[in-house]
Amino acid sequence: MTVEFRQIEIADTDAFRAAVDIVARERKYIALSEAPPIEQVRAFVARNVERGYPQIVAVADGAVVGWCNIPPASRVVSAHVGDLFMGLVPDFRGQGFGERLLQHAVQAADVFGFRRIELGVFATNTVAAALYRKVGFVEEGTKKRAILLDGIHHDEIIMARLRG
């Protein structure tokens, strides 16, 4: 199977939202229970495209099967920091696509000029945490009971990658 990794385009918005929804409804990998409303996703993608923020999608047979977006942190004093969010639909896990997706996104973030990339990962998601470590992220701490999903608290590991 051929998977293309590239910067998101406006035309990918609906397919990107569909992929987010698939992963969110699993309720164990990302801190969402479903994808945000389409209007919110359209605004998010449009902003990322307009401003050139790294948002890499994995595309197979015209469908978005994964994403890794790294928009800047929200505070002005943290403009050098990118916040990483990623996901991969179930049929594409365990085949190296996640690592390739992450590598493309980190490279795009470096080109964009981020000096630090940070993320949070469910403490139970040991596969993802290992992938982040493999690509150069280090654990900075654990936020206890940081996520509440379906009435269940989850710890969140905070990780970061520094450049230069």
PDB file of C-alpha atoms in Angstrom, residues 5 86 88 95-106 131 134-135:
ATOM      1  CA  PHE A   5       2.990  12.200   3.472  1.00  0.00           C
ATOM      2  CA  MET A  86      -1.177  13.210  15.942  1.00  0.00           C
ATOM      3  CA  LEU A  88      -3.370   7.201  12.828  1.00  0.00           C
ATOM      4  CA  GLN A  95       3.466  -0.753   9.935  1.00  0.00           C
ATOM      5  CA  GLY A  96       5.894   2.141  10.372  1.00  0.00           C
ATOM      6  CA  PHE A  97       3.530   4.795   9.030  1.00  0.00           C
ATOM      7  CA  GLY A  98       3.308   6.576  12.389  1.00  0.00           C
ATOM      8  CA  GLU A  99       7.078   6.952  12.588  1.00  0.00           C
ATOM      9  CA  ARG A 100       7.289   8.253   9.027  1.00  0.00           C
ATOM     10  CA  LEU A 101       4.424  10.673   9.688  1.00  0.00           C
ATOM     11  CA  LEU A 102       6.080  11.932  12.862  1.00  0.00           C
ATOM     12  CA  GLN A 103       9.460  12.346  11.146  1.00  0.00           C
ATOM     13  CA  HIS A 104       7.893  14.391   8.324  1.00  0.00           C
ATOM     14  CA  ALA A 105       6.093  16.614  10.835  1.00  0.00           C
ATOM     15  CA  VAL A 106       9.167  17.166  13.025  1.00  0.00           C
ATOM     16  CA  LEU A 131       7.736   6.190  19.215  1.00  0.00           C
ATOM     17  CA  LYS A 134      12.680   7.038  19.237  1.00  0.00           C
ATOM     18  CA  VAL A 135      12.306  10.306  17.340  1.00  0.00           C
TER      19      VAL A 135
END
